[in-house]
XYZ file of C-alpha atoms in Angstrom:
703
model
C 60.565 12.988 -1.277
C 57.993 11.515 -3.673
C 57.010 11.741 -7.319
C 53.995 13.609 -8.701
C 51.392 11.205 -10.005
C 50.642 13.558 -12.903
C 53.990 14.738 -14.242
C 56.478 12.563 -12.360
C 58.407 15.511 -10.949
C 59.800 15.432 -7.430
C 57.444 16.639 -4.726
C 56.951 16.360 -0.982
C 53.613 14.644 -1.377
C 51.826 12.602 -3.984
C 51.111 15.498 -6.333
C 53.003 18.693 -7.140
C 51.557 22.155 -6.593
C 51.129 22.660 -10.335
C 48.857 19.635 -10.751
C 47.030 19.668 -7.426
C 43.863 20.914 -9.134
C 43.922 17.913 -11.476
C 43.325 15.518 -8.590
C 40.137 14.764 -6.647
C 40.654 14.302 -2.900
C 38.743 12.259 -0.361
C 38.842 14.121 2.959
C 39.449 12.084 6.114
C 39.955 14.894 8.544
C 37.612 16.037 11.298
C 37.950 19.827 11.274
C 37.400 22.484 8.591
C 40.843 23.999 9.214
C 42.387 20.734 7.995
C 41.061 21.328 4.480
C 43.399 22.718 1.832
C 41.934 25.663 -0.123
C 42.270 25.239 -3.862
C 41.830 21.491 -3.824
C 38.888 19.638 -5.320
C 37.105 17.289 -2.922
C 34.527 14.546 -3.185
C 31.350 15.529 -1.330
C 27.761 14.537 -0.693
C 24.724 16.812 -1.069
C 23.401 17.523 2.433
C 20.583 19.940 1.617
C 19.357 22.938 -0.318
C 18.532 26.556 0.510
C 17.474 29.557 -1.551
C 21.036 30.847 -1.439
C 22.907 27.661 -2.321
C 23.707 24.019 -1.675
C 25.185 22.485 1.487
C 27.773 19.815 0.752
C 29.297 17.383 3.256
C 33.074 17.045 2.789
C 33.988 13.810 4.493
C 32.089 12.731 7.568
C 32.245 15.822 9.757
C 32.665 18.990 7.674
C 29.977 20.831 5.707
C 30.516 23.678 3.284
C 28.299 26.029 1.278
C 28.290 26.190 -2.497
C 26.679 29.589 -3.005
C 24.279 29.933 -5.903
C 26.492 32.684 -7.352
C 29.158 30.015 -7.904
C 26.853 27.823 -9.983
C 26.395 28.439 -13.708
C 22.659 28.748 -14.287
C 19.909 27.910 -11.806
C 20.387 25.470 -8.940
C 17.449 23.325 -10.044
C 19.024 22.936 -13.479
C 21.773 20.806 -11.922
C 19.366 17.956 -11.267
C 21.002 17.296 -7.881
C 19.213 15.517 -5.047
C 20.091 15.094 -1.383
C 22.605 12.282 -1.021
C 24.122 12.687 -4.495
C 27.911 12.497 -4.710
C 29.479 15.609 -6.253
C 32.855 17.317 -6.637
C 33.502 20.836 -5.336
C 36.506 23.085 -4.812
C 37.301 24.450 -1.366
C 37.920 28.152 -1.925
C 38.186 29.432 1.653
C 37.957 28.312 5.289
C 36.959 31.118 7.689
C 37.962 31.576 11.309
C 34.445 30.621 12.402
C 34.899 27.295 10.536
C 32.564 28.276 7.688
C 33.729 26.635 4.470
C 33.239 28.351 1.108
C 32.975 26.054 -1.895
C 33.455 26.714 -5.581
C 31.884 25.127 -8.634
C 33.583 22.234 -10.414
C 32.673 21.546 -14.006
C 34.218 18.108 -13.487
C 31.505 15.984 -11.856
C 32.700 12.477 -12.679
C 35.711 10.625 -11.332
C 36.875 10.066 -14.895
C 37.223 13.822 -15.353
C 40.117 13.960 -12.873
C 43.631 12.732 -13.567
C 44.090 11.181 -10.163
C 42.314 10.290 -6.922
C 43.978 10.704 -3.542
C 43.086 10.771 0.134
C 43.592 13.943 2.158
C 44.377 12.548 5.613
C 45.786 15.195 7.996
C 47.041 12.474 10.339
C 49.251 10.940 7.631
C 52.896 11.832 7.091
C 52.226 13.333 3.698
C 49.432 15.649 2.628
C 47.791 12.979 0.516
C 47.854 9.209 0.532
C 46.422 6.586 -1.749
C 43.419 4.657 -0.434
C 44.547 1.545 1.378
C 41.145 -0.144 1.587
C 40.866 -1.123 -2.057
C 43.822 -3.302 -3.015
C 42.445 -4.014 -6.466
C 42.116 -0.309 -7.249
C 45.591 0.416 -5.882
C 47.046 -2.315 -8.070
C 45.427 -0.862 -11.145
C 46.650 2.674 -10.409
C 50.195 1.803 -9.327
C 53.430 0.944 -11.109
C 55.007 -2.467 -11.024
C 56.808 -1.846 -7.726
C 53.673 -0.364 -6.109
C 55.356 2.952 -5.393
C 53.471 5.593 -7.357
C 50.070 5.527 -9.090
C 49.953 6.006 -12.810
C 47.308 7.667 -14.934
C 43.689 6.685 -14.240
C 42.212 7.888 -17.528
C 43.233 8.236 -21.139
C 44.020 11.910 -20.566
C 46.733 11.096 -18.001
C 50.405 10.334 -18.552
C 52.004 7.007 -17.754
C 55.623 6.876 -16.613
C 57.642 3.727 -16.827
C 60.542 2.427 -14.804
C 62.707 5.465 -15.564
C 60.287 7.825 -13.854
C 59.823 5.384 -11.005
C 63.585 5.362 -10.476
C 63.561 9.125 -10.113
C 64.791 9.964 -13.609
C 63.418 13.481 -13.708
C 64.827 14.073 -17.191
C 62.619 11.332 -18.648
C 59.609 12.732 -16.852
C 60.389 16.252 -17.998
C 60.735 14.991 -21.551
C 57.271 13.462 -21.329
C 55.799 16.720 -20.055
C 57.653 18.727 -22.671
C 56.367 16.447 -25.380
C 52.829 17.338 -24.385
C 53.486 21.047 -24.786
C 55.517 20.814 -28.020
C 53.806 22.376 -31.046
C 52.607 19.964 -33.673
C 54.942 18.995 -36.501
C 54.753 21.075 -39.662
C 52.386 20.002 -42.381
C 55.042 18.208 -44.414
C 56.201 16.152 -41.442
C 52.600 15.403 -40.485
C 51.792 14.265 -43.993
C 54.869 12.115 -43.991
C 53.900 10.562 -40.664
C 50.304 9.859 -41.664
C 49.515 6.366 -42.888
C 48.025 5.877 -46.315
C 44.258 6.496 -46.539
C 43.732 2.897 -47.535
C 45.393 1.795 -44.302
C 43.111 4.112 -42.295
C 40.084 2.581 -43.912
C 41.395 -0.897 -43.238
C 41.922 -0.089 -39.532
C 38.441 1.426 -39.239
C 36.844 -1.485 -41.046
C 38.675 -3.937 -38.827
C 37.483 -2.103 -35.674
C 33.890 -2.016 -36.890
C 34.099 -5.680 -37.773
C 35.331 -6.506 -34.271
C 32.366 -4.622 -32.762
C 29.903 -6.404 -35.021
C 31.394 -9.790 -34.178
C 31.366 -9.040 -30.446
C 28.997 -11.517 -28.853
C 25.956 -10.070 -27.127
C 25.873 -10.507 -23.360
C 22.612 -10.576 -21.408
C 22.463 -7.862 -18.765
C 21.847 -10.431 -16.046
C 25.233 -12.005 -16.901
C 27.316 -8.806 -16.822
C 28.565 -9.590 -13.326
C 30.685 -12.322 -14.918
C 32.264 -9.882 -17.378
C 33.592 -7.065 -15.159
C 36.639 -5.536 -16.847
C 35.708 -6.972 -20.230
C 34.531 -5.304 -23.412
C 31.024 -6.484 -24.277
C 27.995 -5.718 -26.423
C 24.532 -5.365 -24.910
C 21.225 -4.871 -26.711
C 17.880 -3.703 -25.434
C 15.518 -0.790 -24.984
C 16.473 2.534 -23.417
C 14.361 2.810 -20.264
C 15.436 6.388 -19.607
C 18.289 8.761 -20.303
C 19.422 11.196 -17.645
C 22.004 13.903 -18.030
C 24.394 14.354 -15.128
C 26.908 17.127 -14.770
C 29.403 14.592 -16.113
C 28.283 11.789 -18.472
C 24.922 10.946 -19.982
C 23.536 7.815 -18.321
C 21.288 5.517 -20.341
C 19.379 2.890 -18.389
C 19.254 -0.069 -20.762
C 16.780 -2.917 -20.254
C 16.830 -6.254 -22.017
C 14.961 -9.503 -21.435
C 17.035 -10.285 -18.340
C 17.408 -7.012 -16.437
C 18.576 -3.407 -16.574
C 21.922 -1.632 -16.269
C 23.237 1.930 -16.412
C 25.412 2.759 -19.427
C 27.496 5.934 -19.103
C 28.408 7.815 -22.290
C 30.770 10.778 -22.021
C 31.367 13.590 -24.493
C 32.336 16.331 -22.092
C 31.063 17.401 -18.702
C 27.362 18.142 -18.791
C 26.980 17.627 -22.552
C 24.328 15.204 -23.780
C 25.782 12.187 -25.523
C 23.771 10.721 -28.414
C 21.111 13.459 -28.198
C 18.832 11.732 -30.727
C 18.487 8.593 -28.577
C 15.457 8.842 -26.298
C 13.567 6.512 -23.970
C 12.027 3.653 -25.928
C 14.790 3.448 -28.514
C 16.166 -0.020 -29.280
C 19.963 0.146 -29.237
C 23.202 -1.823 -29.255
C 25.906 -0.597 -26.886
C 29.539 -1.614 -26.932
C 31.634 -0.826 -23.894
C 33.578 -2.057 -20.888
C 31.802 -3.444 -17.837
C 32.878 -1.730 -14.624
C 31.731 -1.644 -11.037
C 31.242 1.831 -9.598
C 30.198 2.370 -6.027
C 29.204 -1.251 -5.844
C 26.924 -1.104 -8.904
C 27.548 -2.508 -12.373
C 27.905 0.020 -15.169
C 28.844 -0.154 -18.849
C 31.313 2.530 -19.970
C 29.872 3.214 -23.414
C 32.294 3.306 -26.330
C 29.717 3.038 -29.080
C 25.913 3.292 -29.159
C 23.956 2.352 -32.260
C 20.199 2.743 -32.618
C 18.746 -0.363 -34.233
C 15.943 -0.432 -36.755
C 14.241 -2.835 -39.128
C 14.724 -6.534 -38.541
C 17.498 -5.950 -35.988
C 15.184 -3.919 -33.766
C 12.327 -6.351 -34.312
C 14.510 -9.257 -33.202
C 15.393 -7.468 -29.971
C 11.771 -6.483 -29.344
C 10.509 -10.011 -29.999
C 13.126 -11.448 -27.658
C 12.151 -8.966 -24.955
C 8.431 -9.496 -25.484
C 8.691 -13.271 -25.086
C 10.855 -12.975 -22.023
C 8.713 -10.232 -20.494
C 5.542 -12.259 -20.877
C 7.175 -15.185 -19.139
C 8.817 -13.136 -16.397
C 5.803 -10.956 -15.659
C 3.374 -13.803 -15.047
C 2.959 -14.484 -11.296
C 4.744 -17.619 -10.118
C 1.617 -18.831 -8.330
C -2.058 -17.916 -8.227
C -2.613 -19.437 -4.795
C -4.596 -17.068 -2.562
C -3.851 -16.139 1.025
C -7.110 -17.555 2.380
C -10.282 -19.282 1.305
C -12.671 -16.573 0.128
C -15.183 -17.626 -2.559
C -15.727 -14.052 -3.766
C -11.993 -13.554 -4.267
C -11.620 -16.997 -5.815
C -14.131 -15.930 -8.457
C -11.779 -13.195 -9.701
C -8.464 -15.039 -9.423
C -7.930 -14.760 -13.187
C -8.465 -11.001 -13.021
C -6.056 -10.828 -10.072
C -3.474 -12.704 -12.130
C -3.948 -10.243 -15.019
C -3.489 -7.320 -12.621
C -0.391 -8.895 -11.063
C 1.073 -9.524 -14.520
C 0.513 -5.886 -15.537
C 2.197 -4.646 -12.352
C 5.155 -7.037 -12.585
C 5.613 -6.188 -16.246
C 5.793 -2.478 -15.457
C 8.695 -3.192 -13.087
C 10.543 -5.203 -15.722
C 9.944 -2.511 -18.349
C 11.314 0.201 -16.031
C 7.955 1.945 -15.839
C 7.062 3.540 -12.504
C 4.035 2.105 -10.708
C 1.796 4.794 -9.204
C -0.587 3.413 -6.561
C -3.578 5.710 -5.999
C -5.755 4.586 -3.101
C -8.551 5.985 -0.975
C -7.506 7.590 2.310
C -9.292 4.946 4.383
C -8.135 1.933 6.342
C -9.098 -0.336 3.448
C -7.279 1.891 0.965
C -4.123 2.168 3.067
C -3.988 -1.571 3.772
C -4.439 -2.508 0.101
C -2.149 0.207 -1.262
C 0.566 -0.508 1.290
C 0.373 -4.257 0.619
C 0.950 -3.675 -3.100
C 3.810 -1.293 -2.366
C 5.348 -3.815 0.045
C 5.247 -6.486 -2.654
C 6.799 -4.176 -5.255
C 9.834 -2.965 -3.311
C 11.933 -6.173 -3.410
C 11.069 -6.723 -7.076
C 12.264 -3.215 -7.923
C 15.482 -3.624 -5.932
C 16.260 -6.855 -7.759
C 15.417 -5.458 -11.185
C 17.044 -2.027 -11.173
C 20.606 -1.033 -10.404
C 19.883 2.491 -9.149
C 20.388 2.920 -5.420
C 17.214 5.017 -5.213
C 15.182 2.675 -7.431
C 12.603 1.838 -4.763
C 11.726 5.526 -4.467
C 11.898 6.124 -8.206
C 9.833 3.233 -9.562
C 6.948 3.083 -7.085
C 4.926 5.916 -5.603
C 1.859 5.607 -3.403
C -0.475 8.603 -3.385
C -3.698 8.735 -1.325
C -6.788 10.232 -2.958
C -8.876 13.089 -1.598
C -12.170 11.416 -2.509
C -13.677 7.968 -2.942
C -13.175 8.300 -6.693
C -10.304 8.882 -9.098
C -11.354 12.315 -10.333
C -10.323 14.530 -13.208
C -8.418 16.661 -10.687
C -6.389 13.608 -9.649
C -5.718 12.635 -13.256
C -4.686 16.167 -14.230
C -2.088 16.231 -11.474
C -0.845 12.766 -12.392
C -0.574 13.593 -16.088
C 1.298 16.812 -15.317
C 3.831 14.937 -13.164
C 4.109 12.217 -15.791
C 4.828 14.647 -18.620
C 7.369 16.580 -16.559
C 9.196 13.336 -15.742
C 9.211 12.371 -19.405
C 10.477 15.798 -20.484
C 13.138 16.231 -17.799
C 14.298 12.665 -17.247
C 13.116 10.701 -20.313
C 11.001 8.521 -18.033
C 8.485 6.105 -19.464
C 4.843 6.696 -18.659
C 3.843 4.879 -15.484
C 1.250 2.238 -14.749
C -1.525 3.603 -12.517
C -2.995 1.183 -9.987
C -6.296 2.528 -8.622
C -7.261 0.968 -5.297
C -10.848 1.277 -4.059
C -11.463 3.742 -6.881
C -11.499 3.913 -10.663
C -14.315 1.391 -11.064
C -17.362 3.676 -11.398
C -18.551 6.265 -13.891
C -17.173 9.118 -11.739
C -13.680 8.042 -12.816
C -14.400 7.717 -16.534
C -13.167 11.170 -17.549
C -10.023 10.789 -15.437
C -9.113 7.400 -16.881
C -9.847 8.668 -20.394
C -7.318 11.446 -19.811
C -4.664 8.904 -18.841
C -5.558 6.839 -21.893
C -4.980 9.805 -24.210
C -1.348 9.755 -23.042
C -1.081 5.948 -23.338
C -0.853 5.440 -19.592
C -2.239 2.044 -18.575
C -4.538 1.550 -15.576
C -5.391 -1.285 -13.211
C -8.417 -0.835 -10.913
C -9.182 -3.077 -7.934
C -12.319 -2.469 -5.901
C -14.032 -4.788 -3.472
C -17.223 -2.721 -3.406
C -20.005 -2.400 -5.927
C -18.563 -1.373 -9.249
C -19.465 -0.417 -12.797
C -17.366 -1.165 -15.854
C -18.057 2.286 -17.292
C -14.802 3.736 -15.958
C -12.733 1.909 -18.582
C -9.647 0.699 -16.699
C -7.445 -1.651 -18.735
C -7.714 -4.292 -16.000
C -10.633 -4.266 -13.535
C -10.686 -6.573 -10.513
C -14.056 -6.604 -8.752
C -16.002 -9.519 -7.227
C -19.326 -7.778 -7.931
C -18.411 -7.630 -11.624
C -18.236 -11.428 -11.432
C -21.635 -11.603 -9.712
C -20.224 -12.122 -6.209
C -20.854 -10.169 -3.015
C -18.623 -7.182 -2.172
C -15.261 -7.868 -0.520
C -13.218 -5.628 1.732
C -10.827 -3.787 -0.586
C -8.013 -4.229 1.923
C -8.384 -7.988 1.708
C -8.584 -7.882 -2.096
C -5.459 -5.718 -2.332
C -3.563 -8.070 -0.017
C -4.486 -10.993 -2.251
C -3.175 -9.068 -5.270
C 0.075 -8.276 -3.446
C 0.549 -11.986 -2.730
C 0.407 -12.679 -6.471
C 2.725 -9.769 -7.309
C 5.478 -11.138 -5.089
C 5.050 -14.494 -3.407
C 8.219 -13.943 -1.358
C 6.407 -11.413 0.869
C 3.404 -13.670 1.371
C 3.800 -14.167 5.137
C 4.273 -10.414 5.584
C 0.705 -10.027 4.337
C -1.051 -12.624 6.493
C -2.395 -10.146 9.038
C -3.371 -7.368 6.630
C -6.828 -8.548 5.488
C -8.024 -8.825 9.101
C -6.720 -5.325 9.895
C -8.994 -3.852 7.222
C -12.277 -5.089 8.754
C -14.163 -2.925 11.272
C -16.520 -5.727 12.235
C -17.432 -9.305 11.344
C -13.939 -10.295 10.243
C -14.217 -13.496 8.183
C -12.868 -16.497 10.067
C -10.460 -17.333 7.233
C -8.707 -13.972 7.608
C -8.746 -14.045 11.427
C -7.122 -17.484 11.348
C -4.554 -16.284 8.815
C -3.561 -13.397 11.108
C -3.295 -15.770 14.056
C -0.651 -17.761 12.152
C 1.681 -14.793 12.568
C 0.661 -14.197 16.212
C -1.596 -11.200 15.637
C -4.314 -11.239 18.286
C -7.755 -9.663 17.724
C -6.788 -6.887 20.146
C -3.611 -6.075 18.212
C -5.492 -6.109 14.918
C -8.065 -3.678 16.324
C -5.317 -1.372 17.593
C -3.615 -1.431 14.192
C -6.878 -0.649 12.399
C -7.579 2.298 14.717
C -4.030 3.649 14.405
C -4.082 3.524 10.603
C -7.516 5.182 10.525
C -6.102 8.124 12.453
C -2.989 8.406 10.286
C -5.101 8.073 7.142
C -7.038 11.183 8.150
C -4.199 13.529 9.085
C -2.264 14.775 6.069
C -4.089 12.245 3.940
C -2.381 13.522 0.784
C 0.922 11.952 1.894
C 1.850 8.299 1.578
C 3.688 8.123 4.953
C 5.575 5.036 3.783
C 7.852 4.665 6.786
C 5.209 5.406 9.428
C 2.676 2.968 7.970
C 5.411 0.319 7.686
C 6.313 0.831 11.339
C 2.688 0.290 12.305
C 1.869 -2.660 10.071
C 5.074 -4.673 10.237
C 6.171 -4.291 13.812
C 9.322 -2.367 12.974
C 8.426 0.084 15.721
C 7.896 -0.430 19.429
C 4.387 -1.545 20.376
C 4.052 1.735 22.223
C 3.604 3.520 18.876
C 0.562 1.416 18.000
C -0.895 1.863 21.491
C -0.247 5.597 21.490
C -1.871 6.273 18.102
C -4.825 3.902 18.615
C -5.563 5.499 21.989
C -5.717 8.912 20.321
C -8.108 7.450 17.758
C -10.516 6.172 20.414
C -10.432 9.390 22.413
C -11.281 11.505 19.377
C -13.956 9.116 18.123
C -15.632 8.884 21.528
C -15.738 12.677 21.731
C -17.485 12.964 18.369
C -19.890 10.124 19.120
C -20.955 11.706 22.396
C -21.475 15.005 20.559
C -23.530 13.530 17.716
C -25.694 10.884 19.431
C -28.035 13.274 21.310
C -28.900 14.963 18.011
C -30.008 11.893 16.083
C -33.583 12.347 14.886
C -35.760 9.244 14.847
C -38.525 8.841 12.299
C -40.490 5.976 10.829
C -41.640 5.514 7.275
C -43.768 2.604 6.086
C -42.489 0.332 8.829
C -38.816 1.268 8.368
C -36.999 2.927 11.313
C -34.742 5.821 10.307
C -32.237 7.937 12.208
C -31.009 11.141 10.601
C -28.109 13.364 11.619
C -27.351 16.906 10.479
C -23.600 16.422 10.245
C -22.818 20.095 9.662
C -24.734 21.206 12.728
C -23.748 18.498 15.214
C -20.149 17.527 14.535
C -16.835 19.365 14.821
C -16.043 20.126 11.219
C -12.510 19.387 9.970
C -11.696 17.376 13.109
C -11.219 13.648 13.299
C -13.121 11.472 12.539
C -14.223 12.180 8.956
C -17.941 11.979 8.170
C -17.872 8.494 6.651
C -16.025 6.983 9.599
C -18.301 8.720 12.122
C -21.468 7.453 10.428
C -20.012 3.930 10.287
C -19.314 4.030 14.022
C -22.756 5.443 14.836
C -24.496 2.728 12.841
C -22.411 -0.068 14.373
C -23.108 1.114 17.917
C -26.888 1.561 17.591
C -29.456 -1.157 16.850
C -32.804 0.662 17.126
C -32.837 1.937 13.505
C -32.819 0.093 10.217
C -31.213 2.949 8.295
C -28.955 5.857 9.286
C -29.017 8.946 7.059
C -26.258 11.528 7.411
C -26.863 14.941 5.857
C -23.761 17.052 5.239
C -23.926 20.319 3.266
C -25.087 19.183 -0.148
C -24.577 15.440 0.346
C -26.472 12.522 1.836
C -24.801 9.328 3.013
C -26.739 6.202 3.889
C -25.764 3.411 6.273
C -27.755 0.179 6.361
C -27.276 -3.577 6.248
C -26.335 -3.306 2.528
C -29.952 -3.903 1.480
C -30.261 -0.316 0.224
C -29.148 0.500 -3.305
C -28.138 4.118 -2.766
C -27.463 4.749 -6.444
C -30.985 3.619 -7.368
C -32.435 5.806 -4.596
C -30.594 8.804 -6.012
C -31.944 8.169 -9.492
C -35.510 7.938 -8.137
C -35.191 11.215 -6.220
C -33.618 12.924 -9.248
C -36.733 12.054 -11.270
C -39.044 13.319 -8.525
C -37.135 16.572 -7.889
C -35.704 17.609 -11.271
C -34.829 21.106 -10.001
C -32.918 19.918 -6.915
C -29.754 18.980 -8.778
C -29.815 15.455 -7.371
C -26.949 13.287 -8.576
C -25.983 9.834 -7.253
C -22.238 9.379 -6.862
C -20.604 5.985 -6.904
C -22.269 2.640 -7.340
C -24.742 0.838 -5.102
C -23.117 1.987 -1.833
C -22.274 5.544 -2.903
C -23.695 8.899 -1.830
C -26.245 11.394 -3.129
C -25.413 14.999 -3.976
C -27.960 17.817 -4.299
C -28.419 21.599 -4.189
C -28.142 22.694 -0.546
C -31.215 24.942 -0.838
C -33.367 21.853 -1.508
C -32.063 19.909 1.503
C -35.361 19.345 3.345
C -37.213 18.191 0.243
C -34.372 15.907 -0.804
C -34.070 14.296 2.651
C -37.803 13.545 2.716
C -37.680 12.120 -0.795
C -34.660 9.944 0.056
C -36.422 8.510 3.126
C -39.525 7.741 1.045
C -37.480 6.083 -1.714
C -35.541 3.920 0.766
C -38.767 2.843 2.492
C -40.276 1.892 -0.865
C -37.138 -0.070 -1.786
C -37.193 -2.011 1.513
C -40.930 -2.624 1.489
């Protein structure tokens, strides 16, 4: 015979039948028929369907929370797979299907007790035995029965522990007694002056409470502290409102509870400077401040916090070193720009702003974008307490084109505004890789600028400053020769996080199709990457970059680039690449047309007529391979629909050629796209005239 942890009455288990619904249970059984209908259980979101939510109860049982059980729409809950929730088991069917009911209580503080439902135990419910500290806090002096775990619970002293049911019943009866009449209440109330004195004393204590830096909270678990900083975001759970607070040293979640699902401090939004008083606790291994009081600061108080954060942010965001991975004069010329870009990226992490990496769907783009992502992940894990922070604060999105277009920006702005509206997220920093440095991206970057979203553009090719990125990293802007964007992005990643430096040694060499600089080949050799392995990696990434290019494929690319997968994966994918490329080359080569113009040898290919459209490889990669494998022509011209692409030894300024042809054929709709090494667009009905004019203009330029 035991004592109910809620009311203290005698019961066979740890809680009486009357108060069983006031307790949350952790299920340790293995079969659905071991569940007890009517009880509330801790669960984990397993997945979603049109008709409801699947919730794992324990390790081996899954139930269905039908949408009819949920107040409002499922998507209004804000639940994600893996989230911990509370549900009520309403029925267990003979076929082992488990029906679940809605629980308005979605925080452990909402329940008056927490027990373990272990069918193998002698009683129906036992206290957890794996957390001695928690047991000590929720037990009486003799360790026999847990006491209340929240302010709403009752605490029973030694009399209840000794089985004095009368004392326990008196406690319960006291709760249900009607309030004293007005005269008695007035008599019992303290004088107003005393009330004011108590309130003033409490406020004074809060004001005198010394501020603790967020980075030092680990030393104050269980203590009442004051923290000051800027609200990074505020998210409403089905229980408390959680404010992510950032100061000059870090970030922490602060939970404020009014009632389940009700927004606490509704006027406090992301960006507000606040002071929070509360107790530091550790929940599920993460630090959290249980908010007692939140005050929005203004005037000199807010300015002092902002100045403190600004000074610390400037110092923290600067890269620890500007040493480059390898000796490359063109990259050395832009080391200051690289440092500015690294500072902007690191600062975004500290300020709890997501970093969105937009890169071209090419080998160079994937290598550079993945290198930056790789450098960001450990910084984000160190900076933010959320378990899903690395998926929340960095996102890598391949582009459909070689430019950052208005279509791309419109989608990004839409996602950004939705995140701000639904989750109070700050606007992200956009890092444009291999794009965003020419006039084609001007309108897109202007759209981001209207919404105060900052941009960093890194491009190893020929660039223009017309696009207007806040930070532009380009060797050609500094008067140097073009650099492989993959190599440039790897150098930037090394500055973003020096701790991942050796992880990046092989990346620059992977990004080169031919003529890999000796400095980068030697760097790769330091980590035992042979030329054959580098070539296989390049081919494998080229194939993956083509298929479903709109996806980041974080895990797959990581498996390829960092050896976390068996070598057979690299061999398998690279072999597919070569088979498909060889097929297209053998199809296209017989249809190359040879022509000469003023001493310049040309080969032209009608891409639409003599390639398999929509199959691998894409047009750009096919033309690159054709030009590398043939040495009888000075220039290769690929004609596709309403576009012309030129391959040469970089002596041809394609943009200038396009401008010349546009002047000669004003009715052909000729428009150069990109900088020096871009492409030329035209009206398809004028194809023959445009091709002839392009050949003439190139011959004149090379004469």
